[in-house]
Amino acid sequence: MENKYIVIMVLGSVFVGYVVTSLILFRFPLILHRKKKLCFRPVHISHRGGAGENIENTMTAFKHALSLGTDMLEIDCHLTKDGRVIVSHDSSLKRVCDSEGHIAEYDFEDLPLLKEHHRLDFKHSFTYDGTGSSDRKFPLLEEVFREFPEIPINIDIKIDDDELIEKVNALIVKHNREQITVWGNKSSTIVNKAYALNPNIPTLFSIGGVVKLILLFYSGLLPFVPLKESTLEVLMPSIFLGDDVLPIIGGKVRFVLRVLDVLLMRPALFHHLERRGIQTYLWVLNEEQEYERAFQLGATGVMTDFPTKLKEYLDKNPQYRRPNSSMS
């Protein structure tokens, strides 16, 4: 019996020591980790350049967002048949051009024009109408880099293609953008390839990385584990629980979304990452109450389809701006 109590006491002491150490390192992570030092801190992030105010992922959209003082552009990249890196969210031409086929099947010069109108992925009741727009071309990534040399850009590498990853990296390096670019994808494979190719460019958490992060957070192991990623970019699940989307979502899916919202939207997690120099961006938020919740949770920045609306919100709530934000 004595041995049993000794074992229990030892295990109890180890557990208490683990919990105390975890709590201390959670609050003071720099005891164990070197803080990441990013050269940007975006509060206002324009999703696809602001898909609710212009044809998405066009130079016109980017210029409009920047005229409002956006801190970062969020864009997506694909590779054409002749090896040009272009800016587009979809690989298929159906939604954005109403044409058959995929971007990879066309040379750059042969790509069709973008449609003048499109429905938003994150606000289903809204359709942008760009009738008469003069800018309906897919832009080249290099064109974007040349036009906006000092603007932080968040790049989603949409497909697992070594040539695409290598060419995006080459363009980033060519235009001296390693310190003002974030890249990655929801795929762990793409994120790992990007990081292995050029660890100097900040990477975002993949879905697998987010799952790992959450498991580490709730197990208390997070403060002990080094993280290669520099930005946590996650969906705020509650945006799909509003009246705009609820009618097309079943009860089971709503339940899963609520659980995910509880698990992911943790101020303690965001604050811990902040102390380690890892920024959190929540997407894609298009209503004032969504902006408010995101900033109250401790998000660094918000991605939106409506850069004007977010600017107006920040004008009314300057406490959420940062000293080095371009909107200050």
Tab-separated table of C-alpha atoms in Angstrom:
chain	number	residue	atom	x	y	z
A	1	MET	CA	0.000	0.000	0.000
A	2	GLU	CA	2.871	2.332	0.822
A	3	ASN	CA	4.320	1.903	-2.662
A	4	LYS	CA	0.913	2.629	-4.169
A	5	TYR	CA	0.646	5.935	-2.302
A	6	ILE	CA	4.198	6.865	-3.266
A	7	VAL	CA	3.392	6.243	-6.934
A	8	ILE	CA	0.213	8.310	-6.644
A	9	MET	CA	2.089	11.146	-4.946
A	10	VAL	CA	4.835	11.087	-7.590
A	11	LEU	CA	2.349	11.066	-10.443
A	12	GLY	CA	0.349	13.809	-8.782
A	13	SER	CA	3.469	15.929	-8.327
A	14	VAL	CA	4.471	15.409	-11.951
A	15	PHE	CA	0.979	16.370	-13.124
A	16	VAL	CA	0.872	19.491	-10.953
A	17	GLY	CA	4.351	20.435	-12.137
A	18	TYR	CA	3.275	19.973	-15.759
A	19	VAL	CA	0.165	22.104	-15.291
A	20	VAL	CA	2.041	24.898	-13.505
A	21	THR	CA	4.855	24.901	-16.084
A	22	SER	CA	2.348	24.891	-18.941
A	23	LEU	CA	0.453	27.829	-17.454
A	24	ILE	CA	3.634	29.829	-16.884
A	25	LEU	CA	4.919	29.199	-20.412
A	26	PHE	CA	1.479	29.866	-21.868
A	27	ARG	CA	1.561	33.309	-20.301
A	28	PHE	CA	5.283	33.882	-20.923
A	29	PRO	CA	6.155	31.881	-24.071
A	30	LEU	CA	9.311	33.873	-24.783
A	31	ILE	CA	10.994	31.982	-21.947
A	32	LEU	CA	11.165	29.070	-24.393
A	33	HIS	CA	10.578	30.534	-27.860
A	34	ARG	CA	12.016	33.367	-29.907
A	35	LYS	CA	9.323	35.873	-30.890
A	36	LYS	CA	8.572	36.121	-34.594
A	37	LYS	CA	9.063	39.632	-35.912
A	38	LEU	CA	6.898	40.320	-38.939
A	39	CYS	CA	7.301	43.526	-40.927
A	40	PHE	CA	3.550	44.052	-41.185
A	41	ARG	CA	0.538	44.044	-38.890
A	42	PRO	CA	-2.642	44.314	-40.965
A	43	VAL	CA	-5.936	45.233	-39.365
A	44	HIS	CA	-7.837	45.811	-42.613
A	45	ILE	CA	-7.421	42.983	-45.165
A	46	SER	CA	-9.198	43.035	-48.521
A	47	HIS	CA	-10.372	39.555	-49.543
A	48	ARG	CA	-9.715	39.071	-53.280
A	49	GLY	CA	-9.216	42.830	-53.333
A	50	GLY	CA	-12.746	43.428	-52.061
A	51	ALA	CA	-15.055	41.118	-53.999
A	52	GLY	CA	-18.172	42.958	-52.849
A	53	GLU	CA	-17.111	46.282	-54.368
A	54	ASN	CA	-15.345	45.310	-57.599
A	55	ILE	CA	-14.806	42.318	-59.839
A	56	GLU	CA	-12.722	40.079	-57.607
A	57	ASN	CA	-8.957	39.695	-57.976
A	58	THR	CA	-8.576	42.496	-60.535
A	59	MET	CA	-6.181	45.422	-60.594
A	60	THR	CA	-9.161	47.748	-60.256
A	61	ALA	CA	-10.232	45.958	-57.083
A	62	PHE	CA	-6.733	46.165	-55.627
A	63	LYS	CA	-6.361	49.861	-56.440
A	64	HIS	CA	-9.754	50.618	-54.914
A	65	ALA	CA	-8.900	48.768	-51.700
A	66	LEU	CA	-5.588	50.592	-51.426
A	67	SER	CA	-7.267	53.938	-52.029
A	68	LEU	CA	-9.236	53.204	-48.862
A	69	GLY	CA	-6.049	52.449	-46.940
A	70	THR	CA	-6.262	48.671	-46.716
A	71	ASP	CA	-3.265	47.154	-44.935
A	72	MET	CA	-3.076	43.915	-46.919
A	73	LEU	CA	-4.392	42.335	-50.105
A	74	GLU	CA	-5.510	38.707	-50.020
A	75	ILE	CA	-5.173	36.973	-53.391
A	76	ASP	CA	-5.063	33.508	-54.981
A	77	CYS	CA	-2.747	32.106	-57.645
A	78	HIS	CA	-2.890	29.584	-60.482
A	79	LEU	CA	-0.649	28.609	-63.385
A	80	THR	CA	-1.671	28.921	-67.037
A	81	LYS	CA	-0.840	26.415	-69.768
A	82	ASP	CA	2.111	28.540	-70.881
A	83	GLY	CA	3.475	28.766	-67.333
A	84	ARG	CA	2.312	32.266	-66.316
A	85	VAL	CA	1.326	32.861	-62.689
A	86	ILE	CA	-2.047	34.612	-62.629
A	87	VAL	CA	-4.314	35.850	-59.873
A	88	SER	CA	-7.555	33.896	-59.607
A	89	HIS	CA	-9.421	32.056	-56.891
A	90	ASP	CA	-11.013	29.331	-59.029
A	91	SER	CA	-9.150	26.863	-61.208
A	92	SER	CA	-12.321	26.479	-63.270
A	93	LEU	CA	-13.532	29.265	-65.565
A	94	LYS	CA	-17.210	28.465	-65.054
A	95	ARG	CA	-18.023	30.767	-62.124
A	96	VAL	CA	-15.765	33.700	-62.962
A	97	CYS	CA	-16.032	33.701	-66.762
A	98	ASP	CA	-19.050	31.562	-67.558
A	99	SER	CA	-16.730	29.584	-69.838
A	100	GLU	CA	-15.832	25.930	-70.025
A	101	GLY	CA	-12.485	24.509	-69.035
A	102	HIS	CA	-9.781	25.377	-66.533
A	103	ILE	CA	-7.082	28.031	-66.311
A	104	ALA	CA	-4.362	25.391	-66.755
A	105	GLU	CA	-5.814	24.557	-70.193
A	106	TYR	CA	-5.358	28.106	-71.578
A	107	ASP	CA	-2.370	30.214	-72.509
A	108	PHE	CA	-2.457	33.531	-70.680
A	109	GLU	CA	-3.297	35.576	-73.767
A	110	ASP	CA	-6.198	33.268	-74.634
A	111	LEU	CA	-8.003	33.451	-71.287
A	112	PRO	CA	-11.585	34.760	-71.541
A	113	LEU	CA	-12.694	37.954	-69.837
A	114	LEU	CA	-14.104	37.845	-66.326
A	115	LYS	CA	-17.858	38.174	-65.884
A	116	GLU	CA	-19.250	41.554	-64.926
A	117	HIS	CA	-21.144	40.123	-61.965
A	118	HIS	CA	-20.588	37.409	-59.375
A	119	ARG	CA	-22.220	36.134	-56.202
A	120	LEU	CA	-20.157	36.302	-53.021
A	121	ASP	CA	-19.075	33.044	-51.405
A	122	PHE	CA	-19.467	34.519	-47.938
A	123	LYS	CA	-22.645	36.554	-48.418
A	124	HIS	CA	-24.949	34.445	-50.546
A	125	SER	CA	-27.728	37.019	-50.789
A	126	PHE	CA	-25.380	39.531	-52.444
A	127	THR	CA	-24.373	39.636	-56.099
A	128	TYR	CA	-21.816	42.184	-57.228
A	129	ASP	CA	-22.887	43.953	-60.415
A	130	GLY	CA	-19.973	45.369	-62.391
A	131	THR	CA	-21.877	46.181	-65.544
A	132	GLY	CA	-19.739	48.400	-67.739
A	133	SER	CA	-16.495	47.596	-65.934
A	134	SER	CA	-13.451	48.226	-68.103
A	135	ASP	CA	-11.193	45.865	-66.128
A	136	ARG	CA	-12.154	42.237	-66.673
A	137	LYS	CA	-8.731	40.689	-67.217
A	138	PHE	CA	-6.936	38.144	-65.037
A	139	PRO	CA	-3.874	39.976	-63.718
A	140	LEU	CA	-0.425	38.429	-63.622
A	141	LEU	CA	1.082	38.061	-60.150
A	142	GLU	CA	4.150	39.960	-61.352
A	143	GLU	CA	1.912	42.809	-62.496
A	144	VAL	CA	0.477	43.024	-58.976
A	145	PHE	CA	3.960	43.006	-57.435
A	146	ARG	CA	5.151	45.766	-59.774
A	147	GLU	CA	2.111	47.961	-59.159
A	148	PHE	CA	2.140	47.590	-55.363
A	149	PRO	CA	5.795	47.050	-54.370
A	150	GLU	CA	5.403	47.965	-50.686
A	151	ILE	CA	1.965	46.512	-49.902
A	152	PRO	CA	1.812	43.304	-47.826
A	153	ILE	CA	0.153	40.553	-49.843
A	154	ASN	CA	-1.358	37.298	-48.614
A	155	ILE	CA	-1.074	34.575	-51.282
A	156	ASP	CA	-3.113	31.394	-51.370
A	157	ILE	CA	-1.339	28.828	-53.570
A	158	LYS	CA	-4.484	27.152	-54.841
A	159	ILE	CA	-3.113	23.855	-56.169
A	160	ASP	CA	-0.323	21.459	-55.262
A	161	ASP	CA	1.957	22.162	-58.207
A	162	ASP	CA	5.727	22.341	-57.717
A	163	GLU	CA	6.135	24.622	-60.730
A	164	LEU	CA	3.546	27.062	-59.358
A	165	ILE	CA	5.159	27.125	-55.913
A	166	GLU	CA	8.627	27.614	-57.392
A	167	LYS	CA	7.496	30.403	-59.733
A	168	VAL	CA	5.630	32.261	-56.990
A	169	ASN	CA	8.743	32.021	-54.816
A	170	ALA	CA	10.942	33.276	-57.654
A	171	LEU	CA	8.670	36.292	-58.168
A	172	ILE	CA	8.618	37.060	-54.440
A	173	VAL	CA	12.407	36.955	-54.296
A	174	LYS	CA	12.811	38.929	-57.550
A	175	HIS	CA	10.647	41.749	-56.201
A	176	ASN	CA	12.221	41.739	-52.718
A	177	ARG	CA	8.965	40.753	-51.059
A	178	GLU	CA	10.066	37.990	-48.682
A	179	GLN	CA	9.401	40.176	-45.647
A	180	ILE	CA	6.006	41.512	-46.780
A	181	THR	CA	4.372	38.394	-48.183
A	182	VAL	CA	2.511	35.536	-46.524
A	183	TRP	CA	1.878	32.334	-48.457
A	184	GLY	CA	0.372	28.898	-48.020
A	185	ASN	CA	-2.834	26.957	-48.445
A	186	LYS	CA	-5.296	24.820	-46.495
A	187	SER	CA	-3.203	21.821	-47.612
A	188	SER	CA	-0.361	20.832	-45.279
A	189	THR	CA	1.515	19.465	-48.294
A	190	ILE	CA	1.585	22.860	-49.994
A	191	VAL	CA	2.531	24.709	-46.797
A	192	ASN	CA	5.364	22.274	-46.090
A	193	LYS	CA	6.679	22.572	-49.656
A	194	ALA	CA	6.537	26.369	-49.500
A	195	TYR	CA	8.337	26.491	-46.159
A	196	ALA	CA	10.992	23.998	-47.307
A	197	LEU	CA	11.600	25.996	-50.494
A	198	ASN	CA	11.936	29.357	-48.746
A	199	PRO	CA	11.648	29.557	-44.934
A	200	ASN	CA	12.243	33.332	-45.131
A	201	ILE	CA	8.692	33.893	-46.386
A	202	PRO	CA	6.088	33.757	-43.582
A	203	THR	CA	3.658	30.847	-43.930
A	204	LEU	CA	0.098	30.389	-42.721
A	205	PHE	CA	-1.411	27.439	-40.857
A	206	SER	CA	-2.922	24.719	-43.053
A	207	ILE	CA	-6.083	22.900	-41.932
A	208	GLY	CA	-3.885	20.137	-40.553
A	209	GLY	CA	-1.809	22.753	-38.779
A	210	VAL	CA	-4.931	24.292	-37.234
A	211	VAL	CA	-6.111	20.877	-35.984
A	212	LYS	CA	-2.682	20.273	-34.444
A	213	LEU	CA	-2.735	23.742	-32.899
A	214	ILE	CA	-6.132	23.145	-31.280
A	215	LEU	CA	-5.071	19.745	-29.898
A	216	LEU	CA	-1.912	21.275	-28.451
A	217	PHE	CA	-3.924	24.154	-26.979
A	218	TYR	CA	-6.456	21.991	-25.146
A	219	SER	CA	-3.857	19.449	-23.984
A	220	GLY	CA	-1.663	22.166	-22.502
A	221	LEU	CA	1.254	21.207	-24.742
A	222	LEU	CA	1.152	24.296	-26.966
A	223	PRO	CA	3.586	26.386	-24.884
A	224	PHE	CA	6.251	23.670	-25.251
A	225	VAL	CA	6.012	23.226	-29.043
A	226	PRO	CA	7.824	25.404	-31.636
A	227	LEU	CA	5.670	26.659	-34.530
A	228	LYS	CA	7.033	27.407	-37.998
A	229	GLU	CA	3.896	29.278	-39.118
A	230	SER	CA	3.600	33.046	-38.755
A	231	THR	CA	-0.135	33.641	-39.307
A	232	LEU	CA	-3.282	31.854	-38.202
A	233	GLU	CA	-5.917	32.536	-40.852
A	234	VAL	CA	-9.193	30.863	-39.963
A	235	LEU	CA	-12.856	31.058	-40.778
A	236	MET	CA	-15.070	32.487	-38.045
A	237	PRO	CA	-17.699	29.697	-38.032
A	238	SER	CA	-20.453	31.902	-36.638
A	239	ILE	CA	-20.733	33.754	-39.971
A	240	PHE	CA	-22.524	30.681	-41.316
A	241	LEU	CA	-25.091	30.744	-38.508
A	242	GLY	CA	-26.735	33.988	-39.603
A	243	ASP	CA	-29.974	34.502	-41.510
A	244	ASP	CA	-28.107	34.822	-44.814
A	245	VAL	CA	-26.955	31.197	-44.742
A	246	LEU	CA	-29.050	29.343	-42.165
A	247	PRO	CA	-31.868	28.254	-44.534
A	248	ILE	CA	-29.453	26.178	-46.637
A	249	ILE	CA	-27.587	24.587	-43.715
A	250	GLY	CA	-28.955	21.505	-41.974
A	251	GLY	CA	-29.249	20.998	-38.234
A	252	LYS	CA	-26.250	18.671	-37.947
A	253	VAL	CA	-24.009	21.075	-39.844
A	254	ARG	CA	-25.178	23.965	-37.647
A	255	PHE	CA	-24.273	21.930	-34.574
A	256	VAL	CA	-20.794	21.188	-35.937
A	257	LEU	CA	-20.303	24.878	-36.766
A	258	ARG	CA	-21.268	25.895	-33.237
A	259	VAL	CA	-18.825	23.373	-31.764
A	260	LEU	CA	-16.057	24.604	-34.069
A	261	ASP	CA	-16.833	28.177	-33.113
A	262	VAL	CA	-16.465	27.339	-29.422
A	263	LEU	CA	-13.220	25.430	-29.986
A	264	LEU	CA	-11.545	27.890	-32.380
A	265	MET	CA	-12.653	31.327	-31.261
A	266	ARG	CA	-10.618	31.442	-28.032
A	267	PRO	CA	-9.140	34.785	-26.943
A	268	ALA	CA	-6.603	32.922	-24.769
A	269	LEU	CA	-5.284	31.120	-27.864
A	270	PHE	CA	-5.071	34.293	-29.934
A	271	HIS	CA	-3.306	36.154	-27.131
A	272	HIS	CA	-0.765	33.356	-26.656
A	273	LEU	CA	0.018	33.372	-30.370
A	274	GLU	CA	0.276	37.159	-30.270
A	275	ARG	CA	2.913	36.903	-27.539
A	276	ARG	CA	4.880	34.582	-29.818
A	277	GLY	CA	4.610	37.060	-32.702
A	278	ILE	CA	2.031	34.993	-34.611
A	279	GLN	CA	-0.821	37.046	-36.043
A	280	THR	CA	-4.462	35.938	-36.325
A	281	TYR	CA	-6.687	36.902	-39.274
A	282	LEU	CA	-10.385	35.952	-39.275
A	283	TRP	CA	-12.320	35.565	-42.525
A	284	VAL	CA	-14.467	36.367	-44.378
A	285	LEU	CA	-16.398	38.944	-42.371
A	286	ASN	CA	-18.852	41.278	-44.061
A	287	GLU	CA	-21.042	42.702	-41.297
A	288	GLU	CA	-20.307	45.178	-38.498
A	289	GLN	CA	-21.257	42.729	-35.762
A	290	GLU	CA	-18.781	40.247	-37.230
A	291	TYR	CA	-16.007	42.856	-37.235
A	292	GLU	CA	-16.821	43.718	-33.636
A	293	ARG	CA	-16.706	40.116	-32.469
A	294	ALA	CA	-13.428	39.413	-34.270
A	295	PHE	CA	-11.601	42.329	-32.698
A	296	GLN	CA	-13.064	41.633	-29.269
A	297	LEU	CA	-11.772	38.061	-29.560
A	298	GLY	CA	-8.297	39.455	-30.090
A	299	ALA	CA	-7.836	38.977	-33.841
A	300	THR	CA	-4.978	40.948	-35.387
A	301	GLY	CA	-6.916	41.607	-38.572
A	302	VAL	CA	-10.120	40.978	-40.471
A	303	MET	CA	-10.555	39.847	-44.080
A	304	THR	CA	-13.576	41.339	-45.792
A	305	ASP	CA	-15.268	41.525	-49.205
A	306	PHE	CA	-16.341	45.085	-48.369
A	307	PRO	CA	-13.260	47.242	-47.705
A	308	THR	CA	-15.341	50.425	-47.545
A	309	LYS	CA	-17.602	48.987	-44.856
A	310	LEU	CA	-14.638	47.798	-42.784
A	311	LYS	CA	-12.919	51.191	-43.149
A	312	GLU	CA	-16.065	52.942	-41.924
A	313	TYR	CA	-16.253	50.561	-38.976
A	314	LEU	CA	-12.616	51.229	-38.055
A	315	ASP	CA	-13.168	54.976	-38.411
A	316	LYS	CA	-15.886	54.634	-35.756
A	317	ASN	CA	-13.771	52.283	-33.638
A	318	PRO	CA	-10.196	53.597	-33.765
A	319	GLN	CA	-9.245	51.513	-30.704
A	320	TYR	CA	-8.862	48.527	-33.030
A	321	ARG	CA	-6.341	50.201	-35.266
A	322	ARG	CA	-2.631	49.582	-34.721
A	323	PRO	CA	0.058	52.303	-34.699
A	324	ASN	CA	1.682	50.911	-37.863
A	325	SER	CA	-1.555	50.268	-39.712
A	326	SER	CA	-1.762	52.223	-42.972
A	327	MET	CA	-5.222	53.353	-41.944
A	328	SER	CA	-3.971	55.164	-38.852
